[in-house]
Amino acid sequence: MSDAIRRLDAREPEFLSTLDALLAFESEADERIDAAVTEILRAVRGTGDAAVIEYTRRFDHLDVGSMAELELPHAELKAALDGLTVEQREALRIAADRVRQYHERQKIDSWSYQEADGSRLGQQVTALDRVGLYVPGGRASYPSSVLMNAIPAKVAGVGELIMVVPTPRGERNSLVLAAAAIAGVDRVFTIGGAQAVAALAYGTQTIPQVDKIVGPGNAYVAEAKRRVFGTVGIDMVAGPSEVLIISDGSGNPDWVAMDLFAQAEHDELAQSILLCTDAAFIDAVAASIDRLLPTMPRHEIIAKSLANRGALIRVDNLDQACAIANRIAPEHLELSLAEPEPWVAKIRHAGAIFVGHHSVEALGDYCAGPNHVLPTMRSARFSSPLGVYDFQKRTSIVHISEAGAQTLGKVASILAHGEGLQAHARSAEMRLKSS
């Protein structure tokens, strides 16, 4: 019997408290990170380009003297795209096309309606003027993040998209730059860390202030995004990656084990959980874990993740599995079932639902089409995947006719007096013909 991952039984009386303890994740405040981010934000807000250059020299070990040296021309992005292998270039294009096609269906249009007295009410939808996209650099380079963040912004009609990506010791990832070219990123700066977030949030002499910052990053980036929220919008402060698989035992245990690995390999805090109605299949998955784990290049990270936060859970039936899934509200949920469709509607809380044995979550990470930026840490209970709507604003339109003001003015006056706001009341009353 495998000891690589804990086993739980949903029929046990203490199961829910055990599950809640397993799900609990508190990002511990690190005083060093807090102090460093405070200093960096203050410096960039105060001196702009000079601070960004200084921190880039210090942290990324780049010998630069001006911001001009840190901006990549479009020709370099195109050269990165042209320099890819045919297979890489085609894979990026297919992924980009699918992401674009999916997100084009998310656009929200303006609308209005007219009332009998001639008043017109509506909603005007406009895109954000400028968005900043943070992309991890160096070895941790993710071209898929460029596509998933940039393409919805472009579909929404964002006026200018500025990407920041650190290049420690000058190390540049051609796939990331090529993805920026395909996605239509407008400007790219080779800066990173909290200083990049600060530059986007406050603006510098070279980098204009953005309206919103999206994209993943390390603990310094996450803390900086948290701090600048309010000055600008942010997508989310993401937690560790998560997958929950619901199985009826009809699948391939090797597939399920590898799907658990695919989340666990992100980092030691990632969470991979299986809910299964078949005890024998749980045994088979555990055996697959033991057999396949030593073959994985990132086996140490996977092993720690499974041991720390993973679980194989026996459930009585699929109704119970769906109830537990809604309690967990996972980032990714796989319905590894013989007949999955009837169970989709029973899932109320999940970032993305992958339906059937062939809908592996890894396809969603790269090329299925829906966004891979998903709510974590049970926030799928109240939030949604990143989408076009995150780059659009809604403005209410209120055009009251003279006739409408006669009716609504009286209503507003009564309510305003009730709230003790006499100027509100008088303002409405002045529009009445009898005033």
Short mmCIF file of C-alpha atoms in Angstrom, two decimals, residues 57-298:
data_model
loop_
_atom_site.label_atom_id
_atom_site.label_comp_id
_atom_site.label_asym_id
_atom_site.label_seq_id
_atom_site.Cartn_x
_atom_site.Cartn_y
_atom_site.Cartn_z
CA ARG A 57 20.91 46.21 -11.97
CA ARG A 58 20.85 44.84 -8.43
CA PHE A 59 18.41 41.95 -8.74
CA ASP A 60 18.72 40.91 -12.39
CA HIS A 61 22.45 41.67 -12.67
CA LEU A 62 22.04 43.69 -15.86
CA ASP A 63 24.55 46.40 -16.68
CA VAL A 64 22.12 49.04 -17.97
CA GLY A 65 22.09 52.80 -17.69
CA SER A 66 18.77 53.79 -19.22
CA MET A 67 15.20 52.57 -19.65
CA ALA A 68 15.71 52.58 -23.40
CA GLU A 69 18.05 49.60 -22.94
CA LEU A 70 15.26 47.74 -21.13
CA GLU A 71 12.59 48.09 -23.83
CA LEU A 72 12.51 45.47 -26.55
CA PRO A 73 11.71 46.64 -30.08
CA HIS A 74 8.98 44.87 -32.03
CA ALA A 75 11.65 43.60 -34.41
CA GLU A 76 13.12 41.51 -31.60
CA LEU A 77 9.74 39.95 -30.82
CA LYS A 78 9.27 39.08 -34.49
CA ALA A 79 12.81 37.68 -34.67
CA ALA A 80 12.03 35.43 -31.69
CA LEU A 81 8.92 34.16 -33.47
CA ASP A 82 10.77 33.59 -36.72
CA GLY A 83 13.56 31.79 -34.88
CA LEU A 84 11.33 29.08 -33.43
CA THR A 85 11.14 25.63 -34.90
CA VAL A 86 8.21 25.02 -37.22
CA GLU A 87 6.60 22.80 -34.56
CA GLN A 88 6.93 25.44 -31.82
CA ARG A 89 5.63 28.23 -34.03
CA GLU A 90 2.65 26.16 -35.16
CA ALA A 91 1.85 25.09 -31.58
CA LEU A 92 1.83 28.72 -30.43
CA ARG A 93 -0.39 29.77 -33.33
CA ILE A 94 -2.89 26.96 -32.77
CA ALA A 95 -3.06 27.73 -29.05
CA ALA A 96 -3.46 31.47 -29.71
CA ASP A 97 -6.19 30.90 -32.30
CA ARG A 98 -8.17 28.66 -29.94
CA VAL A 99 -7.81 31.08 -27.01
CA ARG A 100 -8.91 33.98 -29.22
CA GLN A 101 -11.87 32.07 -30.67
CA TYR A 102 -13.14 31.15 -27.20
CA HIS A 103 -12.73 34.62 -25.72
CA GLU A 104 -14.39 36.40 -28.62
CA ARG A 105 -17.63 34.81 -27.39
CA GLN A 106 -17.24 36.57 -24.03
CA LYS A 107 -17.50 40.16 -25.26
CA ILE A 108 -20.21 42.19 -23.54
CA ASP A 109 -22.03 44.77 -25.65
CA SER A 110 -23.65 48.02 -24.63
CA TRP A 111 -27.44 48.07 -24.32
CA SER A 112 -30.28 50.46 -23.55
CA TYR A 113 -34.06 50.65 -23.42
CA GLN A 114 -36.59 53.46 -23.57
CA GLU A 115 -39.46 53.93 -21.16
CA ALA A 116 -42.95 55.15 -22.03
CA ASP A 117 -42.21 58.72 -20.89
CA GLY A 118 -39.19 58.95 -23.18
CA SER A 119 -36.53 58.27 -20.54
CA ARG A 120 -33.65 56.08 -21.70
CA LEU A 121 -31.66 53.80 -19.40
CA GLY A 122 -28.77 51.60 -20.37
CA GLN A 123 -25.28 50.33 -19.90
CA GLN A 124 -22.23 51.45 -21.87
CA VAL A 125 -19.40 48.95 -22.12
CA THR A 126 -15.88 50.24 -22.75
CA ALA A 127 -12.46 48.60 -22.70
CA LEU A 128 -9.70 49.61 -20.31
CA ASP A 129 -7.27 52.13 -21.77
CA ARG A 130 -4.05 50.45 -20.72
CA VAL A 131 -3.16 47.13 -19.06
CA GLY A 132 0.10 45.81 -17.64
CA LEU A 133 0.99 42.13 -18.03
CA TYR A 134 3.53 40.55 -15.70
CA VAL A 135 5.27 37.46 -17.07
CA PRO A 136 7.80 35.45 -15.03
CA GLY A 137 11.23 35.37 -16.62
CA GLY A 138 14.45 33.41 -16.60
CA ARG A 139 14.02 29.67 -16.21
CA ALA A 140 10.41 29.99 -15.01
CA SER A 141 9.13 31.16 -18.38
CA TYR A 142 5.54 30.57 -19.41
CA PRO A 143 4.52 31.56 -22.95
CA SER A 144 1.06 30.16 -22.20
CA SER A 145 0.60 32.90 -19.59
CA VAL A 146 1.28 35.51 -22.24
CA LEU A 147 -1.45 34.11 -24.48
CA MET A 148 -3.97 33.62 -21.67
CA ASN A 149 -3.57 37.17 -20.33
CA ALA A 150 -2.86 39.17 -23.47
CA ILE A 151 -5.41 37.74 -25.90
CA PRO A 152 -8.52 38.45 -23.77
CA ALA A 153 -7.27 42.00 -23.26
CA LYS A 154 -6.88 42.47 -26.99
CA VAL A 155 -10.27 40.92 -27.71
CA ALA A 156 -11.80 43.34 -25.20
CA GLY A 157 -10.27 46.25 -27.12
CA VAL A 158 -7.67 47.41 -24.58
CA GLY A 159 -5.89 50.40 -26.07
CA GLU A 160 -2.35 49.53 -25.01
CA LEU A 161 -0.90 46.35 -23.49
CA ILE A 162 2.48 46.66 -21.77
CA MET A 163 4.34 43.48 -20.84
CA VAL A 164 7.10 43.28 -18.25
CA VAL A 165 9.32 40.22 -18.08
CA PRO A 166 12.57 39.95 -16.12
CA THR A 167 15.66 38.70 -17.93
CA PRO A 168 18.12 37.78 -15.16
CA ARG A 169 21.70 38.01 -16.41
CA GLY A 170 20.27 38.72 -19.84
CA GLU A 171 18.52 35.35 -20.13
CA ARG A 172 15.60 35.73 -22.54
CA ASN A 173 13.05 33.10 -23.42
CA SER A 174 12.29 33.08 -27.13
CA LEU A 175 8.93 31.34 -26.65
CA VAL A 176 7.74 34.11 -24.32
CA LEU A 177 8.81 36.83 -26.75
CA ALA A 178 7.26 34.95 -29.66
CA ALA A 179 4.00 34.61 -27.74
CA ALA A 180 4.03 38.38 -27.17
CA ALA A 181 4.39 38.90 -30.92
CA ILE A 182 1.49 36.55 -31.71
CA ALA A 183 -0.76 38.03 -29.02
CA GLY A 184 -0.18 41.60 -30.18
CA VAL A 185 1.54 43.01 -27.09
CA ASP A 186 2.29 46.68 -27.71
CA ARG A 187 5.39 47.29 -25.57
CA VAL A 188 7.77 44.95 -23.70
CA PHE A 189 10.16 45.93 -20.91
CA THR A 190 12.74 43.52 -19.51
CA ILE A 191 12.08 44.34 -15.88
CA GLY A 192 10.56 42.25 -13.12
CA GLY A 193 9.86 41.91 -9.43
CA ALA A 194 8.08 44.44 -7.26
CA GLN A 195 9.83 47.25 -9.16
CA ALA A 196 8.03 46.25 -12.37
CA VAL A 197 4.67 46.17 -10.59
CA ALA A 198 5.38 49.60 -9.10
CA ALA A 199 6.36 51.03 -12.48
CA LEU A 200 3.10 49.82 -14.01
CA ALA A 201 0.99 50.96 -11.06
CA TYR A 202 2.45 54.44 -10.55
CA GLY A 203 4.03 55.16 -13.92
CA THR A 204 7.56 56.43 -14.50
CA GLN A 205 9.15 58.86 -16.91
CA THR A 206 9.20 56.04 -19.51
CA ILE A 207 6.48 53.60 -18.53
CA PRO A 208 2.95 55.03 -18.47
CA GLN A 209 0.61 54.18 -15.61
CA VAL A 210 -1.73 51.31 -16.42
CA ASP A 211 -5.32 50.77 -15.29
CA LYS A 212 -4.93 47.12 -14.34
CA ILE A 213 -2.13 44.59 -13.75
CA VAL A 214 -2.54 40.90 -14.56
CA GLY A 215 -0.27 37.89 -14.62
CA PRO A 216 1.51 35.54 -12.18
CA GLY A 217 4.70 36.14 -10.24
CA ASN A 218 6.69 35.21 -7.16
CA ALA A 219 5.96 36.22 -3.56
CA TYR A 220 7.41 39.73 -4.09
CA VAL A 221 5.24 40.27 -7.16
CA ALA A 222 2.14 38.96 -5.39
CA GLU A 223 2.71 41.23 -2.40
CA ALA A 224 3.35 44.23 -4.64
CA LYS A 225 0.13 43.57 -6.56
CA ARG A 226 -1.75 43.32 -3.28
CA ARG A 227 -0.31 46.67 -2.16
CA VAL A 228 -1.06 48.62 -5.35
CA PHE A 229 -4.64 47.38 -5.62
CA GLY A 230 -6.84 50.45 -5.41
CA THR A 231 -4.36 52.58 -7.30
CA VAL A 232 -4.85 50.12 -10.16
CA GLY A 233 -6.94 47.02 -10.58
CA ILE A 234 -5.43 43.53 -10.38
CA ASP A 235 -6.63 40.15 -11.61
CA MET A 236 -6.17 38.24 -8.35
CA VAL A 237 -3.59 37.20 -5.79
CA ALA A 238 -3.33 33.54 -6.71
CA GLY A 239 -2.56 30.68 -4.36
CA PRO A 240 -1.01 27.27 -5.08
CA SER A 241 -2.37 25.28 -8.02
CA GLU A 242 -5.12 22.73 -7.37
CA VAL A 243 -6.78 19.77 -9.06
CA LEU A 244 -9.71 17.66 -7.87
CA ILE A 245 -10.59 14.49 -9.77
CA ILE A 246 -13.95 12.75 -9.37
CA SER A 247 -13.81 9.14 -10.51
CA ASP A 248 -16.24 6.23 -10.71
CA GLY A 249 -13.42 3.75 -11.36
CA SER A 250 -14.07 3.61 -15.10
CA GLY A 251 -10.84 5.33 -16.11
CA ASN A 252 -7.20 4.39 -16.46
CA PRO A 253 -5.37 4.55 -13.10
CA ASP A 254 -2.15 5.63 -14.82
CA TRP A 255 -3.98 8.58 -16.39
CA VAL A 256 -5.41 9.63 -13.04
CA ALA A 257 -2.02 9.33 -11.31
CA MET A 258 -0.37 11.45 -14.00
CA ASP A 259 -3.13 14.07 -13.77
CA LEU A 260 -2.44 14.30 -10.04
CA PHE A 261 1.28 14.65 -10.81
CA ALA A 262 0.59 17.42 -13.34
CA GLN A 263 -0.59 19.73 -10.55
CA ALA A 264 1.80 18.47 -7.88
CA GLU A 265 4.86 19.25 -10.02
CA HIS A 266 4.11 23.00 -9.87
CA ASP A 267 5.43 23.30 -6.32
CA GLU A 268 5.35 21.64 -2.92
CA LEU A 269 2.21 23.57 -1.90
CA ALA A 270 0.13 22.46 -4.91
CA GLN A 271 -2.88 20.30 -4.07
CA SER A 272 -3.98 17.11 -5.87
CA ILE A 273 -7.03 15.22 -4.60
CA LEU A 274 -8.98 12.22 -5.91
CA LEU A 275 -12.60 11.46 -4.93
CA CYS A 276 -13.57 7.94 -5.97
CA THR A 277 -16.50 5.58 -5.42
CA ASP A 278 -14.42 2.46 -6.13
CA ALA A 279 -11.99 1.25 -3.43
CA ALA A 280 -10.23 -1.12 -5.84
CA PHE A 281 -9.60 1.74 -8.28
CA ILE A 282 -8.11 3.84 -5.47
CA ASP A 283 -5.71 0.96 -4.82
CA ALA A 284 -4.84 0.89 -8.53
CA VAL A 285 -4.17 4.64 -8.58
CA ALA A 286 -1.95 4.32 -5.50
CA ALA A 287 0.01 1.57 -7.25
CA SER A 288 0.36 3.75 -10.35
CA ILE A 289 1.68 6.58 -8.18
CA ASP A 290 4.33 4.31 -6.68
CA ARG A 291 5.36 2.98 -10.08
CA LEU A 292 5.33 6.24 -12.06
CA LEU A 293 6.66 8.71 -9.48
CA PRO A 294 10.35 7.64 -9.74
CA THR A 295 10.21 8.21 -13.51
CA MET A 296 9.28 11.88 -13.22
CA PRO A 297 12.03 14.52 -13.60
CA ARG A 298 10.37 16.62 -10.84
#
